[in-house]
Coordinates of N, CA and C and ligand atoms in Angstrom, one line a residue:
M76 N -68.7 128.9 42.1 CA -67.3 128.7 42.8 C -66.6 129.7 43.6
Y77 N -65.9 129.9 44.6 CA -65.5 130.9 45.1 C -64.3 131.4 44.2
N78 N -64.5 132.7 43.9 CA -63.5 133.5 43.2 C -62.6 134.6 44.2
S79 N -61.5 134.2 44.5 CA -60.6 134.7 45.6 C -60.2 136.2 45.1
K80 N -60.1 136.1 43.4 CA -59.6 137.5 42.8 C -60.7 138.6 43.1
A81 N -61.8 138.1 42.7 CA -63.1 139.1 43.1 C -63.2 139.5 44.5
A82 N -63.1 138.7 45.5 CA -63.3 138.8 46.8 C -62.2 139.8 47.3
G83 N -60.8 139.4 46.7 CA -59.9 140.4 46.9 C -60.1 141.8 46.4
S84 N -60.9 142.1 45.4 CA -60.8 143.5 45.1 C -62.0 144.3 45.8
V85 N -63.1 143.2 46.2 CA -63.9 143.9 47.3 C -63.5 144.4 48.3
E86 N -62.2 143.6 49.1 CA -61.7 144.2 50.2 C -61.2 145.6 50.0
L87 N -60.2 145.3 48.7 CA -59.4 146.7 48.3 C -60.3 147.8 48.2
T88 N -61.6 147.5 47.7 CA -62.5 148.8 47.5 C -62.9 149.3 48.9
M89 N -63.3 148.2 49.7 CA -63.6 148.5 51.2 C -62.6 149.3 51.9
D90 N -61.3 149.1 51.6 CA -60.2 149.7 52.2 C -60.3 151.1 51.9
L91 N -60.5 151.3 50.5 CA -60.2 152.7 49.9 C -61.3 153.4 50.3
I92 N -62.6 153.0 50.4 CA -63.7 153.8 50.9 C -63.4 154.2 52.6
R93 N -62.8 153.0 53.2 CA -62.6 153.3 54.5 C -61.6 154.6 54.8
E94 N -60.5 154.6 54.0 CA -59.4 155.4 54.2 C -59.9 156.8 54.0
R95 N -60.8 156.9 52.6 CA -61.2 158.2 52.3 C -62.0 158.8 53.4
I96 N -63.1 157.9 54.0 CA -64.2 158.5 54.9 C -63.4 158.6 56.3
A97 N -62.3 158.0 56.8 CA -61.5 158.2 57.6 C -61.1 159.7 57.7
Q98 N -60.1 159.8 56.6 CA -59.6 160.9 56.4 C -60.6 162.3 56.4
N99 N -61.7 162.1 55.7 CA -62.7 163.3 55.7 C -63.1 163.4 57.2
L100 N -63.5 162.5 57.9 CA -63.9 162.6 59.6 C -63.0 163.5 60.1
A101 N -61.5 162.8 59.8 CA -60.5 163.6 60.9 C -60.5 165.2 60.8
L102 N -60.7 165.7 59.5 CA -60.7 166.9 59.0 C -62.1 167.4 59.6
V103 N -63.2 166.8 59.3 CA -64.3 167.5 60.2 C -64.3 167.6 61.6
E104 N -63.6 166.5 62.2 CA -63.6 166.6 63.8 C -62.7 167.8 64.2
Q105 N -61.5 168.0 63.3 CA -60.9 169.1 63.7 C -61.3 170.4 63.6
R106 N -62.4 170.4 62.3 CA -63.0 171.9 62.4 C -64.1 171.9 63.5
L107 N -64.6 170.8 63.9 CA -65.6 170.7 64.9 C -65.0 171.3 66.2
A108 N -63.8 170.9 66.5 CA -62.9 171.2 67.7 C -62.7 172.5 67.8
G109 N -62.3 173.0 66.5 CA -61.6 174.5 66.2 C -63.4 175.3 66.8
A110 N -64.3 175.2 66.0 CA -65.6 176.0 66.4 C -66.0 175.8 68.1
C111 N -65.3 174.7 68.3 CA -65.8 174.7 69.9 C -65.0 175.2 70.4
D112 N -63.7 175.3 70.4 CA -62.7 176.2 71.0 C -63.2 178.0 71.0
R113 N -63.6 178.1 69.9 CA -63.8 179.6 69.6 C -65.0 180.0 70.2
S114 N -65.8 179.1 70.4 CA -67.3 179.7 71.1 C -67.5 178.9 72.5
G115 N -66.3 178.3 73.1 CA -66.2 178.0 74.4 C -67.1 176.9 74.6
R116 N -67.2 176.0 73.8 CA -68.3 175.0 73.9 C -67.5 173.6 74.0
K117 N -68.0 172.5 74.3 CA -67.6 171.1 74.6 C -68.0 170.5 73.2
R118 N -67.0 169.4 72.9 CA -67.4 168.9 71.6 C -68.6 167.7 72.0
T119 N -68.3 167.4 73.2 CA -69.3 166.4 73.6 C -70.8 166.8 73.6
D120 N -71.1 168.2 73.8 CA -72.3 168.6 73.6 C -72.7 168.9 72.4
I121 N -72.3 168.2 71.3 CA -72.4 168.3 69.7 C -72.7 166.9 69.2
T122 N -73.7 166.7 68.7 CA -73.8 165.5 68.1 C -73.7 165.5 66.5
L123 N -73.0 164.8 65.8 CA -72.7 164.6 64.3 C -73.2 163.8 63.7
V124 N -74.3 164.1 63.1 CA -75.2 163.2 62.2 C -74.4 163.3 60.8
A125 N -74.2 162.1 60.4 CA -73.5 161.7 59.1 C -74.7 161.7 58.2
V126 N -74.9 162.5 57.3 CA -75.9 162.3 56.3 C -75.7 161.4 55.3
S127 N -76.4 160.2 55.3 CA -76.1 159.1 54.5 C -76.6 158.6 53.4
K128 N -77.6 160.0 53.1 CA -78.8 160.0 52.0 C -77.8 159.7 50.5
T129 N -78.5 158.4 49.8 CA -77.7 158.6 48.3 C -76.3 157.6 48.5
R130 N -75.9 157.4 50.0 CA -74.6 156.5 50.0 C -75.0 155.1 50.3
S131 N -74.1 154.3 49.8 CA -74.0 152.8 49.7 C -74.2 152.3 51.5
P132 N -74.5 151.1 51.4 CA -74.4 150.3 52.8 C -73.0 150.4 53.2
E133 N -71.9 150.2 52.0 CA -70.5 150.1 52.5 C -70.0 151.2 52.8
E134 N -70.6 152.3 52.3 CA -69.9 153.7 53.0 C -70.2 153.9 54.3
I135 N -71.7 153.6 54.8 CA -72.2 153.8 56.0 C -71.5 152.6 57.1
L136 N -71.2 151.6 56.7 CA -70.4 150.7 57.3 C -68.7 151.4 57.6
A137 N -68.3 151.8 56.9 CA -67.0 152.4 57.0 C -67.1 153.7 57.9
A138 N -68.1 154.4 57.8 CA -68.3 155.5 58.8 C -68.5 155.2 60.1
Y139 N -69.3 154.0 60.1 CA -69.5 153.2 61.4 C -68.2 152.8 61.9
A140 N -67.4 152.3 61.2 CA -66.1 151.5 61.6 C -65.0 152.7 62.2
C141 N -65.6 154.0 61.9 CA -64.6 155.0 62.1 C -65.2 155.9 63.5
G142 N -66.2 155.2 63.8 CA -66.9 155.5 65.3 C -68.2 156.3 65.0
V143 N -68.8 156.8 63.7 CA -70.0 157.1 63.5 C -70.9 156.2 64.0
R144 N -72.2 157.1 64.7 CA -73.1 156.4 65.4 C -74.5 157.0 65.2
H145 N -74.7 158.1 64.3 CA -75.8 158.7 64.2 C -75.8 158.9 62.3
F146 N -76.8 158.6 61.8 CA -76.9 158.7 60.5 C -78.3 159.4 60.2
G147 N -78.0 160.2 59.0 CA -79.3 161.0 58.6 C -79.9 160.4 57.0
E148 N -81.0 160.2 57.0 CA -81.6 160.0 55.8 C -82.8 161.0 55.1
N149 N -83.1 161.1 54.0 CA -84.2 162.1 53.9 C -85.5 161.4 53.2
R150 N -85.2 160.2 52.9 CA -86.3 159.6 52.4 C -86.6 158.2 52.9
V151 N -88.0 157.8 53.5 CA -88.6 156.8 54.3 C -88.3 155.4 53.5
E152 N -88.3 155.6 52.2 CA -87.8 154.1 51.6 C -86.6 153.9 51.7
E153 N -85.7 154.7 51.5 CA -84.3 154.6 51.6 C -83.7 154.2 53.1
L154 N -84.5 154.7 54.0 CA -84.1 154.3 55.4 C -84.4 152.7 55.7
Q155 N -85.6 152.5 55.1 CA -86.3 151.3 55.3 C -85.5 150.2 54.9
A156 N -85.0 150.5 53.3 CA -84.0 149.6 52.8 C -82.5 149.6 53.5
K157 N -82.1 150.6 54.1 CA -80.7 150.8 54.5 C -80.6 150.0 56.1
V158 N -82.0 150.4 56.8 CA -82.0 149.6 57.9 C -82.1 147.9 57.9
A159 N -82.8 147.6 57.1 CA -83.0 146.0 56.5 C -81.6 145.2 56.1
A160 N -80.9 146.5 55.0 CA -79.6 145.9 54.7 C -78.4 145.8 55.6
L161 N -78.5 146.5 56.7 CA -77.5 146.4 57.7 C -77.8 146.1 59.2
S162 N -78.8 145.6 59.3 CA -79.3 145.5 60.4 C -78.5 144.5 61.3
R163 N -77.9 143.3 60.7 CA -77.2 142.2 61.3 C -75.7 142.7 61.2
L164 N -75.1 143.7 60.6 CA -74.0 144.0 60.2 C -73.1 145.0 61.3
W165 N -74.1 145.5 62.2 CA -73.2 146.2 63.2 C -72.4 145.4 64.0
S166 N -71.0 146.0 64.1 CA -70.0 145.0 65.2 C -70.7 145.4 66.5
A167 N -71.0 146.4 66.8 CA -71.1 147.0 68.4 C -72.5 147.3 68.4
E168 N -72.8 148.6 68.9 CA -74.2 149.0 69.2 C -74.8 149.5 67.9
Q169 N -76.3 149.3 68.0 CA -77.0 149.9 66.7 C -76.5 151.2 66.5
P170 N -76.6 151.8 65.5 CA -76.4 153.4 65.3 C -77.7 154.0 65.6
E171 N -78.0 155.1 65.5 CA -79.5 155.9 65.5 C -79.5 156.7 64.1
W172 N -80.9 156.3 63.9 CA -81.1 156.8 62.4 C -82.3 158.4 62.6
H173 N -81.5 159.3 62.0 CA -82.3 160.5 61.9 C -82.9 160.8 60.6
M174 N -84.5 161.0 60.7 CA -85.1 161.4 59.4 C -84.9 162.9 59.6
I175 N -84.2 163.4 58.1 CA -84.1 164.8 58.3 C -84.9 165.4 56.9
G176 N -85.5 164.7 56.2 CA -86.2 165.5 55.0 C -87.8 165.4 55.4
H177 N -88.5 166.0 54.5 CA -89.8 166.2 54.5 C -90.4 165.1 54.4
L178 N -91.5 164.8 55.3 CA -92.2 163.5 55.5 C -93.5 163.8 55.2
Q179 N -94.0 163.0 54.3 CA -95.4 162.7 53.8 C -96.1 162.2 54.9
S180 N -97.3 162.7 55.3 CA -98.0 162.1 56.3 C -98.2 160.6 56.3
R181 N -98.5 160.3 55.0 CA -98.8 158.8 54.4 C -97.7 157.6 54.6
K182 N -96.6 158.3 55.0 CA -95.5 157.5 55.3 C -95.2 157.6 57.1
A183 N -95.9 158.2 57.5 CA -95.8 158.5 59.1 C -95.7 157.3 59.9
R184 N -96.2 156.1 59.2 CA -96.3 154.9 60.2 C -94.8 154.1 60.2
E185 N -94.1 154.4 58.8 CA -92.9 153.6 58.7 C -91.6 154.2 59.4
A186 N -92.0 155.8 59.3 CA -91.0 156.7 60.0 C -91.2 156.6 61.4
A187 N -92.3 156.4 62.0 CA -92.5 156.1 63.4 C -91.9 155.0 64.0
A188 N -91.7 154.0 63.1 CA -91.5 152.6 63.5 C -90.1 152.5 63.5
L189 N -89.3 153.2 62.5 CA -88.1 153.0 61.8 C -87.0 154.0 62.6
C190 N -87.5 155.4 62.7 CA -86.1 156.2 63.1 C -86.1 156.6 64.7
D191 N -85.0 157.0 65.0 CA -85.2 157.4 66.2 C -84.9 158.8 66.8
M192 N -85.0 159.6 65.7 CA -85.6 161.1 65.7 C -85.8 161.6 64.2
L193 N -86.8 162.4 64.5 CA -87.3 163.2 63.2 C -86.9 164.5 63.5
H194 N -86.3 164.8 62.5 CA -85.8 166.5 62.4 C -87.0 167.4 62.0
S195 N -87.6 166.9 61.1 CA -88.4 167.8 60.2 C -89.9 167.8 60.3
L196 N -90.1 167.8 61.5 CA -91.5 168.2 61.7 C -91.9 169.2 61.5
D197 N -93.0 169.4 60.1 CA -93.2 170.9 59.6 C -94.8 171.1 59.7
S198 N -95.4 170.3 60.2 CA -96.9 170.9 60.5 C -97.5 170.0 61.6
L199 N -98.8 170.6 62.2 CA -99.3 170.1 63.1 C -100.0 169.0 62.6
A200 N -100.5 168.9 61.2 CA -101.5 167.6 60.9 C -100.2 166.4 60.9
L201 N -99.1 166.8 60.5 CA -98.0 165.8 60.5 C -97.8 165.5 61.8
A202 N -97.8 166.2 62.9 CA -97.7 165.6 64.3 C -98.8 164.7 64.7
G203 N -100.0 165.3 64.4 CA -101.3 164.3 64.8 C -101.2 162.9 64.0
K204 N -100.6 162.8 62.9 CA -100.4 161.7 62.3 C -99.4 160.9 63.1
L205 N -98.3 161.4 63.2 CA -97.0 160.7 63.8 C -97.3 160.2 65.3
D206 N -98.1 161.1 65.9 CA -98.5 160.8 67.3 C -99.3 159.5 67.6
R207 N -100.4 159.4 66.6 CA -100.9 158.1 66.7 C -100.1 157.0 66.1
Q208 N -99.1 157.1 65.3 CA -98.4 156.1 64.9 C -97.2 155.5 65.9
A209 N -96.9 156.7 66.8 CA -95.8 156.6 67.3 C -96.3 155.9 68.8
S210 N -97.7 155.6 69.1 CA -98.3 155.0 70.3 C -97.9 153.4 70.0
Q211 N -97.3 152.8 69.0 CA -96.8 151.7 68.9 C -95.5 151.4 69.6
R212 N -95.0 152.6 69.8 CA -93.2 152.6 70.0 C -93.1 152.3 71.6
A213 N -92.3 151.6 72.1 CA -91.9 151.5 73.4 C -91.6 152.8 74.1
L214 N -90.9 154.0 73.4 CA -90.8 155.1 74.2 C -91.5 156.1 73.2
P215 N -91.9 157.3 73.7 CA -92.3 158.5 72.6 C -91.1 158.6 71.5
L216 N -91.6 159.4 70.4 CA -90.6 159.4 69.4 C -90.1 160.8 69.6
P217 N -88.6 160.9 69.5 CA -88.2 162.3 69.8 C -88.2 163.0 68.5
V218 N -88.7 164.4 68.4 CA -88.9 165.1 67.3 C -88.3 166.6 67.3
L219 N -87.7 167.1 66.1 CA -87.5 168.5 66.3 C -88.8 169.4 65.4
V220 N -88.9 170.3 65.6 CA -89.7 171.1 65.0 C -88.9 172.0 64.2
E221 N -89.1 171.8 62.7 CA -88.4 172.4 61.5 C -89.1 173.7 61.5
C222 N -88.1 174.8 61.2 CA -88.6 176.2 61.2 C -88.0 176.9 60.0
N223 N -88.5 177.8 59.3 CA -88.2 178.5 58.1 C -87.8 179.8 58.7
V224 N -86.6 180.2 58.8 CA -86.1 181.3 59.6 C -85.7 182.5 58.1
S225 N -85.8 182.0 57.1 CA -85.3 182.7 56.0 C -86.2 183.4 55.0
H226 N -87.4 182.9 55.2 CA -88.5 183.7 54.2 C -88.3 183.2 52.9
E227 N -87.9 181.9 52.9 CA -87.7 181.4 51.3 C -89.1 180.5 51.2
M228 N -89.7 180.8 50.3 CA -91.0 180.3 50.2 C -91.1 178.6 49.6
S229 N -89.9 178.4 48.9 CA -89.7 176.8 48.5 C -89.2 176.0 49.8
K230 N -89.2 176.5 51.0 CA -88.5 175.7 52.2 C -90.0 175.1 53.0
Y231 N -89.9 174.0 53.4 CA -90.7 173.7 54.5 C -90.5 174.1 55.8
G232 N -91.5 173.8 57.0 CA -91.0 174.4 58.3 C -92.1 175.3 58.4
F233 N -92.6 175.6 59.8 CA -93.0 176.5 60.5 C -92.4 177.9 60.0
S234 N -93.1 178.9 59.8 CA -92.8 180.3 59.3 C -92.2 180.9 60.7
A235 N -91.0 181.2 60.5 CA -90.6 181.8 61.8 C -89.3 182.9 61.5
W236 N -89.6 183.7 60.5 CA -88.5 184.5 60.2 C -88.8 185.9 60.9
D237 N -90.2 186.1 61.4 CA -90.6 187.3 61.8 C -90.7 187.3 63.4
P238 N -89.8 187.7 64.0 CA -90.1 187.8 65.5 C -91.7 188.2 66.0
D239 N -92.2 189.4 65.4 CA -93.1 189.6 65.7 C -94.3 188.7 65.9
A240 N -94.0 187.7 64.7 CA -95.0 186.3 64.8 C -94.8 185.3 65.7
W241 N -93.7 185.4 66.3 CA -93.4 184.4 67.3 C -94.4 183.9 68.5
P242 N -95.3 185.0 69.0 CA -96.1 184.7 69.8 C -97.3 183.7 69.5
T243 N -97.5 184.0 68.3 CA -99.0 183.3 67.4 C -98.1 181.9 67.3
L244 N -96.9 181.7 66.8 CA -96.3 180.4 66.6 C -96.2 179.8 67.9
A245 N -95.9 180.5 68.9 CA -95.8 179.7 70.4 C -97.0 179.0 70.8
V246 N -98.1 179.9 70.4 CA -99.5 178.9 70.8 C -99.8 177.9 70.0
E247 N -99.3 177.8 68.6 CA -99.4 176.8 68.0 C -98.8 175.7 68.3
L248 N -97.3 175.8 68.6 CA -96.5 175.0 69.0 C -96.7 174.2 70.4
G249 N -97.5 175.3 71.2 CA -97.8 174.8 72.5 C -98.8 173.6 72.5
R250 N -99.5 173.4 71.4 CA -100.6 172.4 71.2 C -99.7 171.0 71.2
L251 N -98.4 170.8 70.6 CA -97.7 169.7 70.6 C -97.5 169.0 72.2
V252 N -98.2 169.6 73.2 CA -97.6 169.1 74.5 C -98.8 168.2 74.6
E253 N -100.1 168.2 73.8 CA -100.8 167.2 73.9 C -100.6 166.0 73.2
S254 N -99.7 165.7 72.4 CA -99.1 164.6 71.7 C -98.2 164.1 72.6
A255 N -99.0 162.7 73.1 CA -98.3 162.2 74.4 C -97.3 160.9 73.9
H256 N -97.4 160.8 72.4 CA -96.1 159.8 71.9 C -95.2 160.3 71.3
L257 N -95.1 161.7 71.3 CA -94.0 162.7 70.6 C -93.0 163.1 71.9
S258 N -91.9 163.4 71.7 CA -91.2 164.0 72.6 C -90.5 165.2 71.8
V259 N -90.8 166.4 72.2 CA -90.2 167.4 71.3 C -89.1 167.8 71.9
R260 N -88.1 168.0 71.4 CA -86.6 168.0 71.8 C -86.3 169.4 71.4
G261 N -86.6 170.1 70.4 CA -85.8 171.2 69.9 C -86.4 171.8 68.6
L262 N -85.4 172.4 67.8 CA -85.7 173.0 66.8 C -84.4 172.8 65.7
M263 N -85.2 172.7 64.1 CA -84.0 172.5 63.1 C -84.5 173.6 62.1
T264 N -83.3 173.7 61.4 CA -83.3 174.8 60.5 C -82.4 174.3 59.4
M265 N -82.6 174.8 58.0 CA -81.6 174.8 57.0 C -81.5 176.3 56.5
A266 N -80.2 176.7 56.7 CA -80.1 178.0 56.3 C -80.3 178.1 54.5
P267 N -80.1 179.1 54.2 CA -80.4 179.3 52.5 C -78.8 179.1 52.2
I268 N -78.8 179.1 50.7 CA -77.3 178.8 50.1 C -77.0 180.3 49.9
V269 N -75.7 180.5 50.7 CA -75.3 181.6 50.5 C -73.7 181.5 50.1
A270 N -73.4 182.9 49.7 CA -71.9 182.8 49.2 C -70.9 182.5 50.1
E271 N -71.0 183.0 51.3 CA -69.8 182.6 52.3 C -70.6 182.2 53.4
P272 N -69.9 181.0 54.1 CA -70.5 180.7 55.6 C -71.1 181.5 56.5
H273 N -70.0 182.7 56.5 CA -70.6 183.9 57.6 C -71.9 184.4 57.1
D274 N -72.3 184.3 55.8 CA -73.8 184.9 55.7 C -74.6 184.1 56.1
A275 N -74.4 183.0 56.6 CA -75.6 182.1 57.3 C -75.8 182.2 58.6
R276 N -75.0 183.2 59.3 CA -74.9 183.1 60.8 C -76.4 183.8 61.2
Q277 N -76.8 185.2 60.4 CA -78.3 185.6 61.1 C -79.3 184.8 61.2
Y278 N -79.2 183.6 60.4 CA -80.2 182.3 60.5 C -80.4 181.7 61.6
F279 N -78.9 181.4 62.0 CA -78.7 180.4 62.9 C -78.9 181.4 64.3
S280 N -78.5 182.2 64.1 CA -78.5 183.0 65.4 C -80.2 183.4 65.9
R281 N -81.1 183.4 64.6 CA -82.4 183.8 64.5 C -83.3 182.3 65.4
L282 N -82.6 181.4 65.0 CA -83.0 180.0 65.3 C -82.9 179.8 67.0
R283 N -81.7 180.2 67.2 CA -81.5 180.3 68.8 C -82.2 181.1 69.5
G284 N -82.1 182.6 68.9 CA -83.6 183.7 69.5 C -84.6 183.1 69.8
L285 N -85.2 182.1 68.7 CA -86.4 181.3 68.9 C -86.8 180.4 69.7
R286 N -85.7 179.8 70.1 CA -85.5 178.7 71.2 C -85.5 179.4 72.4
E287 N -84.9 180.6 72.5 CA -85.0 181.2 73.8 C -86.5 181.8 74.2
F288 N -86.9 182.3 73.2 CA -88.3 182.7 73.2 C -89.3 181.8 73.8
L289 N -89.1 180.6 72.9 CA -90.2 179.2 73.3 C -89.8 178.5 74.6
R290 N -88.6 178.8 75.1 CA -88.4 178.2 76.6 C -89.2 178.9 77.6
Q291 N -89.6 180.4 77.3 CA -90.1 181.2 78.1 C -91.6 181.1 77.9
A292 N -92.0 180.9 76.6 CA -93.7 181.0 76.2 C -94.1 179.5 76.3
V293 N -93.4 178.5 75.9 CA -94.2 177.0 76.1 C -92.9 176.2 77.0
P294 N -93.2 176.4 78.2 CA -92.1 175.9 79.3 C -92.6 174.5 79.3
G295 N -93.5 173.7 78.9 CA -94.1 172.5 79.1 C -93.2 171.5 78.2
I296 N -92.1 172.0 77.1 CA -91.8 171.3 76.3 C -90.2 171.6 76.4
G297 N -89.3 170.4 76.4 CA -87.7 170.6 76.6 C -87.2 171.0 75.2
W298 N -86.8 172.5 75.0 CA -86.3 173.0 73.8 C -84.9 173.0 73.8
H299 N -84.3 171.9 73.9 CA -82.8 171.9 74.1 C -82.2 171.9 72.6
E300 N -82.6 171.2 71.9 CA -81.8 171.0 71.0 C -82.0 171.9 69.7
L301 N -80.7 172.0 68.9 CA -80.5 173.2 67.8 C -79.9 172.3 66.8
S302 N -80.6 171.7 65.8 CA -80.3 171.1 64.7 C -79.9 172.2 63.6
M303 N -78.8 172.5 63.3 CA -78.4 173.5 62.1 C -77.0 173.3 61.9
G304 N -76.5 173.6 60.5 CA -75.1 173.5 59.9 C -75.1 172.2 59.0
M305 N -74.6 172.4 58.0 CA -74.5 171.3 57.1 C -72.9 171.4 56.5
T306 N -72.4 170.8 55.4 CA -70.9 170.8 55.1 C -70.5 172.5 55.0
D307 N -71.3 173.1 54.4 CA -70.8 174.7 53.9 C -70.7 175.7 55.1
D308 N -71.5 175.1 56.0 CA -71.7 176.0 57.3 C -71.8 175.6 58.6
Y309 N -71.3 174.5 58.7 CA -71.3 173.9 60.3 C -70.3 174.5 61.4
E310 N -69.4 175.2 60.9 CA -68.5 175.8 62.1 C -69.3 177.0 62.2
V311 N -70.0 177.9 61.7 CA -70.7 178.9 62.1 C -71.8 178.8 62.9
A312 N -72.4 177.4 62.4 CA -73.6 176.9 63.1 C -73.5 176.5 64.7
I313 N -72.1 175.9 64.7 CA -71.7 175.8 66.3 C -71.3 177.0 66.9
E314 N -70.7 177.9 66.2 CA -70.4 179.2 67.0 C -71.9 179.8 67.2
E315 N -72.8 179.6 66.6 CA -74.2 180.1 67.0 C -74.9 179.3 68.1
G316 N -74.5 178.1 68.4 CA -75.4 177.3 69.2 C -75.7 175.8 68.9
A317 N -75.4 175.5 67.7 CA -75.9 174.3 67.1 C -75.5 173.0 68.2
T318 N -76.6 172.2 68.5 CA -76.1 171.1 69.3 C -76.1 169.8 68.3
M319 N -76.6 170.0 67.1 CA -76.6 168.9 66.2 C -76.4 169.5 65.1
V320 N -75.3 168.6 64.3 CA -74.8 169.4 62.9 C -75.2 168.0 62.0
R321 N -75.7 168.5 60.7 CA -75.9 167.3 59.8 C -75.0 167.5 58.3
I322 N -74.3 166.5 58.6 CA -72.9 166.9 57.7 C -73.0 165.3 56.5
G323 N -73.0 165.8 55.3 CA -73.1 164.9 54.2 C -71.7 165.0 53.4
R324 N -71.7 165.7 52.5 CA -70.5 165.7 51.6 C -69.2 165.8 52.3
A325 N -69.1 166.5 53.4 CA -67.9 166.4 53.7 C -67.3 165.5 54.6
I326 N -68.3 164.4 55.0 CA -67.8 162.7 55.4 C -67.6 161.9 54.2
F327 N -68.6 162.2 53.1 CA -68.8 161.0 52.3 C -68.1 161.1 50.9
N328 N -67.8 162.5 50.6 CA -67.4 162.7 49.1 C -65.8 162.3 48.9
Ligands
PLP83 C1 -78.7 166.6 52.4 C2 -78.9 167.3 53.4 C3 -77.8 167.7 54.6 C4 -76.4 167.5 54.2 O1 -76.0 168.4 53.5 P1 -74.5 168.3 52.9 O2 -74.6 169.6 52.5 O3 -74.1 167.3 52.1 O4 -73.5 168.2 54.4 C5 -78.2 168.1 55.6 N1 -79.8 168.3 56.0 C6 -80.6 168.1 55.0 C7 -82.0 168.2 55.6 C8 -80.4 167.5 53.9 O5 -81.1 167.2 53.0

C-alpha cells in the first residue's frame, strides 16, 4: 500500500540534501570567482569536478539539480553502480564522469567503456591496456597523465619532482602519441597534505612548469589541462593555473 507519510519524509530528506549542497556550491563558486579575479582568469576556463565518491545517488542528483555536470569517482565498481542507478534520472543532458583514482589494469575495460575522462593515467602499461579497450569507443578516451611532483613514495603517478629528469620523462610520455584510442589532454597531480593551503603552491607551480616543458618537448600532444586542487587547496591551485579542480568535501559535507 502507498504510504504517503513515508513518501513525504523522503521528499523532505531530498529538500534538505539539496539545500545543503546548494549552499555549499554557492560558497565554492564564490571562492572560485575570487581566485579567478586574483589571477586574472575566467571562471569559464575552469571545470569544476564534483567528487562524488562515497556519496549517494540522491546527493549526486541534488548537485546535478544545482547545475553540476561533472562528477569524479575513484573506484570503477562504484562508478558502474552509479551510472546504472542514475542513467534514466537526468532531467537534461547526461553529466560527464571522471575517473580520478588509481586504476588497476584489469579494470581498464570497464573504465574505458564508462568514463568520459580518466585523470589517473600513471604508467605506460596502463596506457597500453586502456588503448586496446578504448578502441571500442566512438571517440578516443580523454586522459590526463598523473604526476608525482612531491617525491612522496606512497603516491601513484610518473616521477616528476626533479626537473633534471623531465627530459627523460618527456621521452617516455612521447610514446603516448602511439596510443591511437587515447587522447592525452594534460596533467593531473595531488598535492601533499600540508598545514596551510599556501604550502601546496610549489607543487602546483611545478606541475605547470612541467606542462610548459612538455609543450616544447612533446609537441604531438595537446597539453592543455591541469587537474589540480581539492577542497583544502583549490584556490591556490587556480592561482597557479589549474584548469580542472576536483572538489568533494566542500560540496557534499
Ligand atoms: C577524494 C579525492 C578528491 C577530493 O577531495 P576533497 O578533499 O574531498 O575535495 C580529489 N582528487 C582525488 C584523486 C580524490 O581521491
